[in-house]
Coordinates of C-alpha atoms (C1' of nucleotides) in Angstrom, one line a residue:
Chain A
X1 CA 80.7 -36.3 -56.3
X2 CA 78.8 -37.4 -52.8
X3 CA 80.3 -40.8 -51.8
X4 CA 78.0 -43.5 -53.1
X5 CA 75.9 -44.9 -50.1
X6 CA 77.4 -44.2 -46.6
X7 CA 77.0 -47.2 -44.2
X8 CA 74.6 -45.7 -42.2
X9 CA 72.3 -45.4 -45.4
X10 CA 69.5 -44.9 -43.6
X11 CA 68.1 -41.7 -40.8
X12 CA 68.3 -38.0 -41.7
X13 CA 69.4 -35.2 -44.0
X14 CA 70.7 -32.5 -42.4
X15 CA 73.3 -34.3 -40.2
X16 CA 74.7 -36.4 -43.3
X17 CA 75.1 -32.8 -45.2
X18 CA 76.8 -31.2 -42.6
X19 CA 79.1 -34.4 -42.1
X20 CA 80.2 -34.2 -45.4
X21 CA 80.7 -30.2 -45.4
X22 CA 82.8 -30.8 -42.0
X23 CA 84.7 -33.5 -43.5
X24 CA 85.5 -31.6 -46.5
X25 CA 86.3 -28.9 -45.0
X26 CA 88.7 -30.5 -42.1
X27 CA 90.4 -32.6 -45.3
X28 CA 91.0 -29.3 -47.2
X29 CA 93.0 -27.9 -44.2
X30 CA 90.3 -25.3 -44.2
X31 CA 89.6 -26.4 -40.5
X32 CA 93.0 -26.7 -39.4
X33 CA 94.5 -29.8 -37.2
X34 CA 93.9 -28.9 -33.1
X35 CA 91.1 -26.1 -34.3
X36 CA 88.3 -25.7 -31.9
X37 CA 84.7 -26.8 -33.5
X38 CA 82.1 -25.6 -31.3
X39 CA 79.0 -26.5 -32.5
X40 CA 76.9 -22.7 -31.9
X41 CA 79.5 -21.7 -34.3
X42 CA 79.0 -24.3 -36.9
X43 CA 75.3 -24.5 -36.0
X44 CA 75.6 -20.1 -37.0
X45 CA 78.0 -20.9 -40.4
X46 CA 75.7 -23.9 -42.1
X47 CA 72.8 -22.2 -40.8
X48 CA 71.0 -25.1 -39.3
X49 CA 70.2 -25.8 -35.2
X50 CA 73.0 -27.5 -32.9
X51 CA 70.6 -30.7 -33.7
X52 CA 72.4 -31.6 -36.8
X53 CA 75.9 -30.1 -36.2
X54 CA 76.3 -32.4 -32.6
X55 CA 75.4 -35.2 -34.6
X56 CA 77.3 -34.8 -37.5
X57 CA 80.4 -34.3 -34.7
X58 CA 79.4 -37.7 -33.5
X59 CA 79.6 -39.2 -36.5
X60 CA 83.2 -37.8 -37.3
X61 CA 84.3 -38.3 -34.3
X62 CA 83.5 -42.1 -35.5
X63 CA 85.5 -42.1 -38.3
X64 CA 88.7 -40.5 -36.2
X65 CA 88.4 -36.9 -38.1
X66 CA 87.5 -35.1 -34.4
X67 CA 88.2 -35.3 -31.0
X68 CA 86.0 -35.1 -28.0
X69 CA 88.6 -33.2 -25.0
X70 CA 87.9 -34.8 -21.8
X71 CA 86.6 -30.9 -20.9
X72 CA 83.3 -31.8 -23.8
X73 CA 85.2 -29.6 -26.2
X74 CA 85.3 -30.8 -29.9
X75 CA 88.6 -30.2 -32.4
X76 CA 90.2 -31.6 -35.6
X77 CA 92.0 -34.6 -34.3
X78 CA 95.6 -34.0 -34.9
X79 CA 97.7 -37.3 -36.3
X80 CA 101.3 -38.0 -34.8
X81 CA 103.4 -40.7 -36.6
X82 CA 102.0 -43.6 -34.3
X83 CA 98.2 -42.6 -36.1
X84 CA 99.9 -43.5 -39.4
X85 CA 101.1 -47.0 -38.4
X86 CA 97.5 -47.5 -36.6
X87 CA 95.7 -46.5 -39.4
X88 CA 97.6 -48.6 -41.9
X89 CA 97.9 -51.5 -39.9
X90 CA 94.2 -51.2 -39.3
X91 CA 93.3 -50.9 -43.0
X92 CA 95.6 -53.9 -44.0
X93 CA 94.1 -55.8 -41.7
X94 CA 90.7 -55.1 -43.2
X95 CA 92.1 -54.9 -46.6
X96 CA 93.7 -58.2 -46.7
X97 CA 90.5 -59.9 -45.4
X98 CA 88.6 -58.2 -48.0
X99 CA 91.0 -59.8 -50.7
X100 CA 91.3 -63.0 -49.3
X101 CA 87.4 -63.2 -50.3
X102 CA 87.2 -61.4 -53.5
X103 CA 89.8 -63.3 -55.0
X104 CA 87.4 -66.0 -54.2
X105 CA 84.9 -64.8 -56.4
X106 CA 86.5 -62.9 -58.8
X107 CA 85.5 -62.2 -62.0
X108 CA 86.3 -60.9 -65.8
X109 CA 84.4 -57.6 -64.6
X110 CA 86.3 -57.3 -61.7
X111 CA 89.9 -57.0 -63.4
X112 CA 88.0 -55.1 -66.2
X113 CA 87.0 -52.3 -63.5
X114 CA 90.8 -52.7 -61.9
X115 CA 92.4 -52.3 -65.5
X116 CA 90.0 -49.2 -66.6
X117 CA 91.4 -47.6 -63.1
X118 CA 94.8 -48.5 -63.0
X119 CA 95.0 -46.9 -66.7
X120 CA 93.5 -44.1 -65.3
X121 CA 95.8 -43.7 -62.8
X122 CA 99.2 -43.7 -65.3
X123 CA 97.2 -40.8 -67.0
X124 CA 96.5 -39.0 -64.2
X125 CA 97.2 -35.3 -64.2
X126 CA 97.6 -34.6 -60.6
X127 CA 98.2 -36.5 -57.3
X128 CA 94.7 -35.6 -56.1
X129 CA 93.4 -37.7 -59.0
X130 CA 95.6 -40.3 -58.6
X131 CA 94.4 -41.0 -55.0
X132 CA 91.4 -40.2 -55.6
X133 CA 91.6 -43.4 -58.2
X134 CA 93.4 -45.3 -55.4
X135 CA 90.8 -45.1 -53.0
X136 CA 88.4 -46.4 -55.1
X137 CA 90.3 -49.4 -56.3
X138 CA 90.5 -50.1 -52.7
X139 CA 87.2 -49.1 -51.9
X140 CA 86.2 -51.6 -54.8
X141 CA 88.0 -54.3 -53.8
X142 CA 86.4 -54.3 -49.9
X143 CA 82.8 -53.6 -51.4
X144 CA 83.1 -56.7 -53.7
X145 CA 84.5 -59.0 -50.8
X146 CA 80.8 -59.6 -50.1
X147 CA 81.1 -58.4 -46.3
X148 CA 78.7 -55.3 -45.2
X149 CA 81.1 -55.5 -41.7
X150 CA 84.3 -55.5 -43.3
X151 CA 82.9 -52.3 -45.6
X152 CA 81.7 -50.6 -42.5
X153 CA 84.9 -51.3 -40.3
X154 CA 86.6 -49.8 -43.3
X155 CA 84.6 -47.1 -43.8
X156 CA 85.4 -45.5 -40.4
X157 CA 89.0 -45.5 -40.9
X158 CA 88.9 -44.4 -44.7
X159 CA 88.7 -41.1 -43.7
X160 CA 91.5 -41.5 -41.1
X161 CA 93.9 -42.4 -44.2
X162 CA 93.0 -39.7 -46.2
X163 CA 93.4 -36.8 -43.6
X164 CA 96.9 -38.6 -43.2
X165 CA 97.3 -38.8 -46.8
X166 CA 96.0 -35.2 -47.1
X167 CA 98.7 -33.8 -44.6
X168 CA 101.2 -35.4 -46.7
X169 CA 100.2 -34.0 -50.1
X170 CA 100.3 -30.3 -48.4
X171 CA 103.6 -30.6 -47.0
X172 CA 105.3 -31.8 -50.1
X173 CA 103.5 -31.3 -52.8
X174 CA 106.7 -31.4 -54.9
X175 CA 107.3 -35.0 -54.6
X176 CA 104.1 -35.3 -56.6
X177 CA 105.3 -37.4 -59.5
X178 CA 108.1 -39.0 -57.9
X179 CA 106.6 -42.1 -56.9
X180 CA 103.3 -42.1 -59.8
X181 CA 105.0 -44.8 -61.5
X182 CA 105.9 -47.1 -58.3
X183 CA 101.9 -46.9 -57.4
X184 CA 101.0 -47.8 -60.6
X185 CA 103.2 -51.1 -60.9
X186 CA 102.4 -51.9 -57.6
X187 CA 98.4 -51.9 -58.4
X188 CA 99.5 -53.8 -61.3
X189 CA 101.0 -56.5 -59.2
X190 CA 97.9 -56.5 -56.9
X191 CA 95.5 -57.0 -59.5
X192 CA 97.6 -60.4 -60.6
X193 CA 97.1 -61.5 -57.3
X194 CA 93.6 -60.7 -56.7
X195 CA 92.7 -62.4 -60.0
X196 CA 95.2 -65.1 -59.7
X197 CA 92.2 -67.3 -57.9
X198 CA 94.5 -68.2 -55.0
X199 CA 93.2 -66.0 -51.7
X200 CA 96.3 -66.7 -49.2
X201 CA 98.1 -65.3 -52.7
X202 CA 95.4 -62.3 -52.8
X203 CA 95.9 -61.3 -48.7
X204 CA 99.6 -61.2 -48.5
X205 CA 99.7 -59.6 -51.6
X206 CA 97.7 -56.8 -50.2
X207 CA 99.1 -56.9 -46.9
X208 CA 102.7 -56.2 -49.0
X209 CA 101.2 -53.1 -51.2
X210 CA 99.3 -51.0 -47.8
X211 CA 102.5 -52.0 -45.9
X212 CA 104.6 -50.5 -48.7
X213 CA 102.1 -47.2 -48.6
X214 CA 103.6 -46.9 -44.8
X215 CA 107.1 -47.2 -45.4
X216 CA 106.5 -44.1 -47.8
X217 CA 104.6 -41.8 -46.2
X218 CA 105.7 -42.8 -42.7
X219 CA 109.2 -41.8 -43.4
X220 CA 108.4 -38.3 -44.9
X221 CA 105.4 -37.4 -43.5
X222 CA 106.0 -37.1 -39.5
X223 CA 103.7 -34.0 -39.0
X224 CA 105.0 -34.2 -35.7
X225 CA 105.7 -35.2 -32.6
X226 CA 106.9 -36.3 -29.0
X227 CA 109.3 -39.4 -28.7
X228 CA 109.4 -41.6 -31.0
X229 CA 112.2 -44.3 -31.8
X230 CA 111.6 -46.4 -35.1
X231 CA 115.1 -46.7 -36.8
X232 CA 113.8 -47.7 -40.3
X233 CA 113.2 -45.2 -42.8
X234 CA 114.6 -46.7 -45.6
X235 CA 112.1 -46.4 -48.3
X236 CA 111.3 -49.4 -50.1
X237 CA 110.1 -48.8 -53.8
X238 CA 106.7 -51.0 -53.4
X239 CA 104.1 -48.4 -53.4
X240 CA 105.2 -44.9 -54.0
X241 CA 102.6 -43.7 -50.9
X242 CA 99.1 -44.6 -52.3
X243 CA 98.3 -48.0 -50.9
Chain B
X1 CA 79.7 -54.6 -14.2
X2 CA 79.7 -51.8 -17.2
X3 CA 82.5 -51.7 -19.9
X4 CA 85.8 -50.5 -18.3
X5 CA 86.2 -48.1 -20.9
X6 CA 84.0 -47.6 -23.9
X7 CA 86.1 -46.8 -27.2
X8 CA 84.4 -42.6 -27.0
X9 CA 85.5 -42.3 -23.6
X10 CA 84.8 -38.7 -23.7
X11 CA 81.4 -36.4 -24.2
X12 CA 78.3 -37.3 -22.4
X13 CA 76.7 -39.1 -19.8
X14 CA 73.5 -40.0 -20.0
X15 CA 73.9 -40.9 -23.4
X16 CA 76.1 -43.4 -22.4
X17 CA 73.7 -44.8 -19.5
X18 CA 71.0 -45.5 -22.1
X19 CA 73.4 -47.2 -24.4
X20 CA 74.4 -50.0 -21.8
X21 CA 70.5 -50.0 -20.4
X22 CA 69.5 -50.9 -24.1
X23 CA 72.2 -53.3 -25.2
X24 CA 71.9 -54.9 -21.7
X25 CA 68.4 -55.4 -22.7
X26 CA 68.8 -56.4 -26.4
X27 CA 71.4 -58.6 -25.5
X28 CA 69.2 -60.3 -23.0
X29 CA 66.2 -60.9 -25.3
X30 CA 64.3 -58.4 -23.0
X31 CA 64.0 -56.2 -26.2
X32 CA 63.5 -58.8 -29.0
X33 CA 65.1 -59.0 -32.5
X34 CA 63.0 -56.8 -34.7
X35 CA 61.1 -55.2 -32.0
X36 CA 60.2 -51.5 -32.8
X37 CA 62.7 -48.9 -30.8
X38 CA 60.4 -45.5 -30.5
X39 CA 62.6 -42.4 -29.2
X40 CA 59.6 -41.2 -27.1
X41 CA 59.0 -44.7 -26.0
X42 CA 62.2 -45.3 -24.5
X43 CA 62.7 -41.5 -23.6
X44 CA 59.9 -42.3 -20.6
X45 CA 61.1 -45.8 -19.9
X46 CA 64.3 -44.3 -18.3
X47 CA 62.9 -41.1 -17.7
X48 CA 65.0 -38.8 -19.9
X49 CA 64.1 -37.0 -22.9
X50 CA 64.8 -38.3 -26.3
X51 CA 68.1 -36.1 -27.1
X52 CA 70.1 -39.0 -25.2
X53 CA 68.0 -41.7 -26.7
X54 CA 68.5 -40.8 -30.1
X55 CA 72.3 -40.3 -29.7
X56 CA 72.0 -43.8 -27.7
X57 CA 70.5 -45.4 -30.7
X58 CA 73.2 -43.8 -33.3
X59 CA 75.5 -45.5 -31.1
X60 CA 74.5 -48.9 -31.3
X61 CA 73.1 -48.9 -34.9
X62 CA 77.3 -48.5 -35.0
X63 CA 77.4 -51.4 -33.5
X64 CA 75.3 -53.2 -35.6
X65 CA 72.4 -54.1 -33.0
X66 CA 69.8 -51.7 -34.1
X67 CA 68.6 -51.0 -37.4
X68 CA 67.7 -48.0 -38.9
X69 CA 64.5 -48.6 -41.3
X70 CA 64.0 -46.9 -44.4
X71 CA 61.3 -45.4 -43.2
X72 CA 62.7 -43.6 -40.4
X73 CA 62.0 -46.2 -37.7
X74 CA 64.4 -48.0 -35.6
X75 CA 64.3 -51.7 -34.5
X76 CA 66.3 -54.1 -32.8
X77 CA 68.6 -55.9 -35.6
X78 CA 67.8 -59.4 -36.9
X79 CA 71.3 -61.7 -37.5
X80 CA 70.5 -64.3 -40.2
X81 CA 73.4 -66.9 -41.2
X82 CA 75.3 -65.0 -43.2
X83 CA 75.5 -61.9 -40.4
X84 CA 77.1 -65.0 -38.2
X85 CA 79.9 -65.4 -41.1
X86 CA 80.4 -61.8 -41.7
X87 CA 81.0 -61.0 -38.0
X88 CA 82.9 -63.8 -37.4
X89 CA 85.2 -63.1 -40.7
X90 CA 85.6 -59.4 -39.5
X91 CA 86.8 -60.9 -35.9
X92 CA 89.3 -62.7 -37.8
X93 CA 90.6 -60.1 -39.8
X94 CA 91.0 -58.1 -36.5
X95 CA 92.0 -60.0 -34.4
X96 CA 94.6 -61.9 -36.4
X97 CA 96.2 -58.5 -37.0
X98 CA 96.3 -57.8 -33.1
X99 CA 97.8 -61.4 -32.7
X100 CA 101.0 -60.5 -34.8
X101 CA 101.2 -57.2 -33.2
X102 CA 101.3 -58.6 -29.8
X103 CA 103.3 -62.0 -30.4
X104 CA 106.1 -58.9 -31.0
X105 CA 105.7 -57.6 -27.5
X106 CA 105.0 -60.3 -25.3
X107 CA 105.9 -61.1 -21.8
X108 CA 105.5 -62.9 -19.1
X109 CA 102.7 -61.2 -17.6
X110 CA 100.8 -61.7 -20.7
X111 CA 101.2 -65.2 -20.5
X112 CA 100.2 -65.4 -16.6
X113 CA 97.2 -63.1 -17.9
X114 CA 95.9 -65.6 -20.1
X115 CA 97.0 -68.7 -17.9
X116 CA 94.8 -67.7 -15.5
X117 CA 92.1 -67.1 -18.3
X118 CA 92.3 -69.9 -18.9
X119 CA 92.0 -71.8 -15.8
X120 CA 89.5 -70.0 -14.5
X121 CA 87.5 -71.0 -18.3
X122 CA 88.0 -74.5 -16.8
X123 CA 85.9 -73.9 -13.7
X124 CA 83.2 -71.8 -15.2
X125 CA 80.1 -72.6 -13.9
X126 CA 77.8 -71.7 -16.5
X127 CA 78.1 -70.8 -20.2
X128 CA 77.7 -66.9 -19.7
X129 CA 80.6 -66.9 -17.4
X130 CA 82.7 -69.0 -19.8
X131 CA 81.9 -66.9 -22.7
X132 CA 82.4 -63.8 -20.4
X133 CA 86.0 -65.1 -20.0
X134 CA 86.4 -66.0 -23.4
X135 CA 85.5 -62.0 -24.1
X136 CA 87.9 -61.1 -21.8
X137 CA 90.9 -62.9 -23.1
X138 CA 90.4 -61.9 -26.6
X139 CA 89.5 -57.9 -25.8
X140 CA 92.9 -58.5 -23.2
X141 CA 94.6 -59.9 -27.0
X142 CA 93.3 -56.9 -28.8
X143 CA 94.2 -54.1 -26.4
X144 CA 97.3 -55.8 -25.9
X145 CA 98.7 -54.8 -29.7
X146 CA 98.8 -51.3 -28.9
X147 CA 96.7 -50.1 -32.0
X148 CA 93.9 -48.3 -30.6
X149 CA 92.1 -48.3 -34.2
X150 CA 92.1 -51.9 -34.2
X151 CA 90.5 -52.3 -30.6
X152 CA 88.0 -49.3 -31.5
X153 CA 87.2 -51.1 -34.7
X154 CA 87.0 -54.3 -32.9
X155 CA 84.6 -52.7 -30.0
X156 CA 82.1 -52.2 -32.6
X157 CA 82.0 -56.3 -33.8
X158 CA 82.2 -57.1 -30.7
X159 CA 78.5 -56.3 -29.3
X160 CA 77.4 -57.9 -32.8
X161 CA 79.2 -61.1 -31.4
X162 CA 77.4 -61.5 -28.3
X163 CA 74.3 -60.7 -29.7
X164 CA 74.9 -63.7 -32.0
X165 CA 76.3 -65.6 -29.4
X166 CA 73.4 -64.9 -27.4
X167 CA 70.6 -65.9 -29.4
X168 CA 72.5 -69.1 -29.8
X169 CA 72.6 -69.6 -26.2
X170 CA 68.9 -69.2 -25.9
X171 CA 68.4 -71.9 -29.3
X172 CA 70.5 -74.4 -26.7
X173 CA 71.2 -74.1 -23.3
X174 CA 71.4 -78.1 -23.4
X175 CA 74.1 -78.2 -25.1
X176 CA 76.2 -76.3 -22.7
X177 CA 78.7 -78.4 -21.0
X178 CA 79.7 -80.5 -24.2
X179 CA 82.0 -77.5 -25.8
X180 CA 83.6 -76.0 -23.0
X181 CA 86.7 -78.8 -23.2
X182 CA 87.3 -78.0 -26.5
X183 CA 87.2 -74.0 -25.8
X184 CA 89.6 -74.4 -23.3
X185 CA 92.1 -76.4 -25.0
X186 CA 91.8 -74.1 -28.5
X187 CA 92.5 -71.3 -26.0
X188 CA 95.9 -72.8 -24.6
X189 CA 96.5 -73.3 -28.1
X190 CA 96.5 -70.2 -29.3
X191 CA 98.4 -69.0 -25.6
X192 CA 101.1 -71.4 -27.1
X193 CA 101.1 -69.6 -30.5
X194 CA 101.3 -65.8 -29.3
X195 CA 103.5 -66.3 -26.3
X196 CA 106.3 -68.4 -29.1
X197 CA 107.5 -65.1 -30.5
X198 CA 106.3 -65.7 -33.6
X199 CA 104.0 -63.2 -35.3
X200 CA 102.8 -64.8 -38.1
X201 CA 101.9 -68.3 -36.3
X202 CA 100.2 -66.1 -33.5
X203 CA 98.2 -64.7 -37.1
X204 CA 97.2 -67.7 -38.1
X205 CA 96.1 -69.7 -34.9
X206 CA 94.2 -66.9 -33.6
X207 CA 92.4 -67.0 -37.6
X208 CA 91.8 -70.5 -37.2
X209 CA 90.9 -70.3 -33.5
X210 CA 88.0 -68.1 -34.6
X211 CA 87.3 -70.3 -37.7
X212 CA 86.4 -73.0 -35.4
X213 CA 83.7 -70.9 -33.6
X214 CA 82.2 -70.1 -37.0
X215 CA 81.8 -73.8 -37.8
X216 CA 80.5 -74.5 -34.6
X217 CA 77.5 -72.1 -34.1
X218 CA 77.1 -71.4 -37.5
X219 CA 76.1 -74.9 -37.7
X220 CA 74.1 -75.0 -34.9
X221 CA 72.6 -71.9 -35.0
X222 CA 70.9 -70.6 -38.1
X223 CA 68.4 -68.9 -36.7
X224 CA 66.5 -68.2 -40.2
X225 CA 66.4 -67.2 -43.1
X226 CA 66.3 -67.0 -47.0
X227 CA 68.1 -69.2 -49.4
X228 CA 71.6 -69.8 -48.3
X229 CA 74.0 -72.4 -49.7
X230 CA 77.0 -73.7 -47.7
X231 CA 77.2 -77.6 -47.2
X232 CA 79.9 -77.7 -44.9
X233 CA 78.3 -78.1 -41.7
X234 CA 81.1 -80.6 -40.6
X235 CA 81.6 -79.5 -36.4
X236 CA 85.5 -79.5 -36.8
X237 CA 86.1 -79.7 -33.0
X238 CA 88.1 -76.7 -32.6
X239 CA 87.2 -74.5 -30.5
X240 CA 83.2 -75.4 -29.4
X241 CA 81.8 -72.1 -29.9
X242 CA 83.5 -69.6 -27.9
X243 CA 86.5 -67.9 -30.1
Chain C
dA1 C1' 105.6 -6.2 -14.6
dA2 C1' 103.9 -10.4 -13.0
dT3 C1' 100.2 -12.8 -10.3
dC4 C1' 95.9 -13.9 -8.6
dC5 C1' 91.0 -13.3 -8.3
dT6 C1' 86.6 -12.3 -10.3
dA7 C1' 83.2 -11.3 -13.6
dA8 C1' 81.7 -11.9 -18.3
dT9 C1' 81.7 -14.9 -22.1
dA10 C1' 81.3 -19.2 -24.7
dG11 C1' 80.0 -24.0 -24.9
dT12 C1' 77.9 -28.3 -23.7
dG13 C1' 74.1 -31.4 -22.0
dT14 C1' 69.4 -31.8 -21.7
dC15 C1' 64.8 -30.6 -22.3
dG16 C1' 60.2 -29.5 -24.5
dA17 C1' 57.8 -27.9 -28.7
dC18 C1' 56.4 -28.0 -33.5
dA19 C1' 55.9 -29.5 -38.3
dC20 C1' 55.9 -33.2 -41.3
dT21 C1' 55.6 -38.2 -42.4
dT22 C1' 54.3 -42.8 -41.7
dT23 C1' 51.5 -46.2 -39.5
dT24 C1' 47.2 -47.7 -37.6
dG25 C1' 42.5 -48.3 -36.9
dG26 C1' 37.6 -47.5 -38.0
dG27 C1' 33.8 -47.1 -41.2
dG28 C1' 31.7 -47.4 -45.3
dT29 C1' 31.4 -49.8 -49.9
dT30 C1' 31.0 -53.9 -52.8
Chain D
dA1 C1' 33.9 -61.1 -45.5
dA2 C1' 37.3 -58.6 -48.1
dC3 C1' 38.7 -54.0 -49.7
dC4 C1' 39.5 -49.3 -49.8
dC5 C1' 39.6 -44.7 -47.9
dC6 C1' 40.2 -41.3 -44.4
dA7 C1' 41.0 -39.6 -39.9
dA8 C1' 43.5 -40.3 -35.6
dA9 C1' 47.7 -41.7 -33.4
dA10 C1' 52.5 -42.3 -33.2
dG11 C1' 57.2 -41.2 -34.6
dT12 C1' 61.0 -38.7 -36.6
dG13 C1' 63.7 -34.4 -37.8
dT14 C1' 64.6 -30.1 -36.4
dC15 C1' 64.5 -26.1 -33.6
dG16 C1' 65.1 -22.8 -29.6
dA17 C1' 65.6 -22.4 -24.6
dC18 C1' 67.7 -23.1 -20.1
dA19 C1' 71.0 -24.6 -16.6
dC20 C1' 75.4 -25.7 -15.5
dT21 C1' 80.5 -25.7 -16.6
dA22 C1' 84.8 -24.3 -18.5
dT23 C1' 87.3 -20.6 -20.6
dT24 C1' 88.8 -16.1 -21.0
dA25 C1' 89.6 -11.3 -20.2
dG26 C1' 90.1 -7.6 -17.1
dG27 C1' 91.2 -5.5 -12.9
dA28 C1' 93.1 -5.3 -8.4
dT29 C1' 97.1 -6.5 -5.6
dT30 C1' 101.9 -7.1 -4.7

DNA sequence: AATCCTAATAGTGTCGACACTTTTGGGGTT
DNA sequence: AACCCCAAAAGTGTCGACACTATTAGGATT
């Protein structure tokens, strides 16, 4: 299941294949956090030229999955708390926007599509599926809000959230469905407001539900690292980790 | 005077030479909206081959000033009306974020920062050092919030703004002088709103801050195309152009 | 054994080349 | 004159090569 239509549409083959092998593969864990990607080497294991591989590495570097060292190295981009925050501030900033405008134009389709996934979601068998549904809710919600920037802004960082959200599910897998239910109600309450017409109703709504993802996986995923303060952990039952 | 410091920091150099040589020129007009872009072309204009050239144009079809045809071919992007309104929205969403973050944090020096902004808005001499100020001040509000995903996100708009921006400037150099009272006194309004301490007023000023440039050149400057609606063309007197 | 220096190795930045595709321009036809 | 077809020109996608740089490993020195 390729994702639908990339942003960048348009220009080449190779590159966009080998993005999405990289991508899979760094989401997996196959290509571990901090691992060196050298492009000979990936060049060698997809069996294409450096051509494709440095662009593909340009392109994930985009959307915050690898880092360029200052020494021209290349490696999976490791995420510290502070990424969390960044990344879901960044996405309700985007996310908001993007309902303050659908609820605009919303329609008896839209909250059909909503409905058909949110039911989904109560069925679904692991938490894999159940973010996977997530994402596209959300990734429904911004495509309907009309704006191709908005999409593309939010494009870059999707994969950001997802590597987050991936490093969570492999450290505690047991939590799995713990907090299935709270996601659930909270989609519930987000559809209301994204169909209730009102768009100031539809943004802060939204705002409230990715803000609630944070408080969730921010206080039991810290993968790591140096000094950080932040007193509040205290884990507010609004989302249950899948914005 | 190049960027201080270009989002990808890292990786490359004459890449990044080509990439402020062409936006310099597309922003200029020297390369004009919808011109063709060839790789081999430009390759001998600057006298490199077209490995940096391509990864130059990647980089600003990112930023939304070149266009990757279907066919293959690259050209310099065409904004129509509703490009204006998209930008501009994604600003908002941005940028509003960043004002909340930073109402949090700030201090004095922020304030003198922007004071001086300000005054030096006041005795600009011609519109490209006003709207070069105007830049400054809101990139100086954006890296100010500490979320390095929002001011990467927000690098990528912002070329998309000038270019906008610019073409206006070229529809009307006449009207010039008339907005730059207004610009000025939206901007100590919003100082006002992010230095009171209060994140969600700082949220909402900066959002309708960079409403008002919306309804200004968006009324003023259509510069095409299809069929678009929108009556509103009221000039609320806001902000005169310059978020 | 630990340290420093040096040579070998691996990797990036850039280039030119080639195959394939699209566009362009010219000539013939109606 | 307008239209269609075909050949030439231009452009992109991909590849391999080379120079320069950073890393690493090994050996000599203390």
């Amino acid at each position: 299941m390729p994702a639908p239509a990339p942003p960048s549409a348009s220009r080449k083959n190779l590159a966009r294949e080998v993005v999405q092998l990289l991508r899979t593969a760094i989401l997996s864990g196959k290509l571990p956090p901090g691992g060196a990607l050298a492009e000979p080497v990936l060049a060698e294991r997809f069996g294409v030229s450096r051509a494709p591989v440095r662009e593909a590495l340009i392109e994930l570097e985009r959307e915050g999955l690898v880092e360029f060292k200052a020494t021209g190295r290349t490696c999976v981009r490791t995420l510290a708390r502070k990424d969390f925050e960044e990344i879901t501030e960044a996405r309700s900033a985007l996310e908001s926007m993007a309902a303050r405008r659908v609820a605009a134009v919303w329609s008896a389709a839209d909250t059909a599509f909503l409905e058909k996934n949110i039911a989904a979601q109560a069925k679904a068998a692991t938490l894999g599926e159940l973010s996977r549904l997530d994402m596209e809710l959300h990734a429904y919600v911004v495509r309907r809000s009309g704006n191709d920037r908005l999409a593309a802004l939010w494009q870059t960082i999707r994969w950001q959230f997802e590597m987050a959200l991936a490093s969570t599910h492999r450290l505690q897998e047991s939590l799995v469905f713990q907090p299935r239910a709270i996601t659930v109600e909270s989609h519930r309450c987000l559809l209301a407001a994204l169909a209730s017409g009102r768009p100031e109703t539809a943004a802060k709504t939204m705002a409230a539900h990715i803000a609630g993802a944070l408080e969730w996986f921010a206080a039991d995923a810290p993968p790591d690292s140096s000094g950080q303060k932040r007193a509040r952990t205290k884990r507010r039952a609004t989302t249950g980790g899948l914005a």
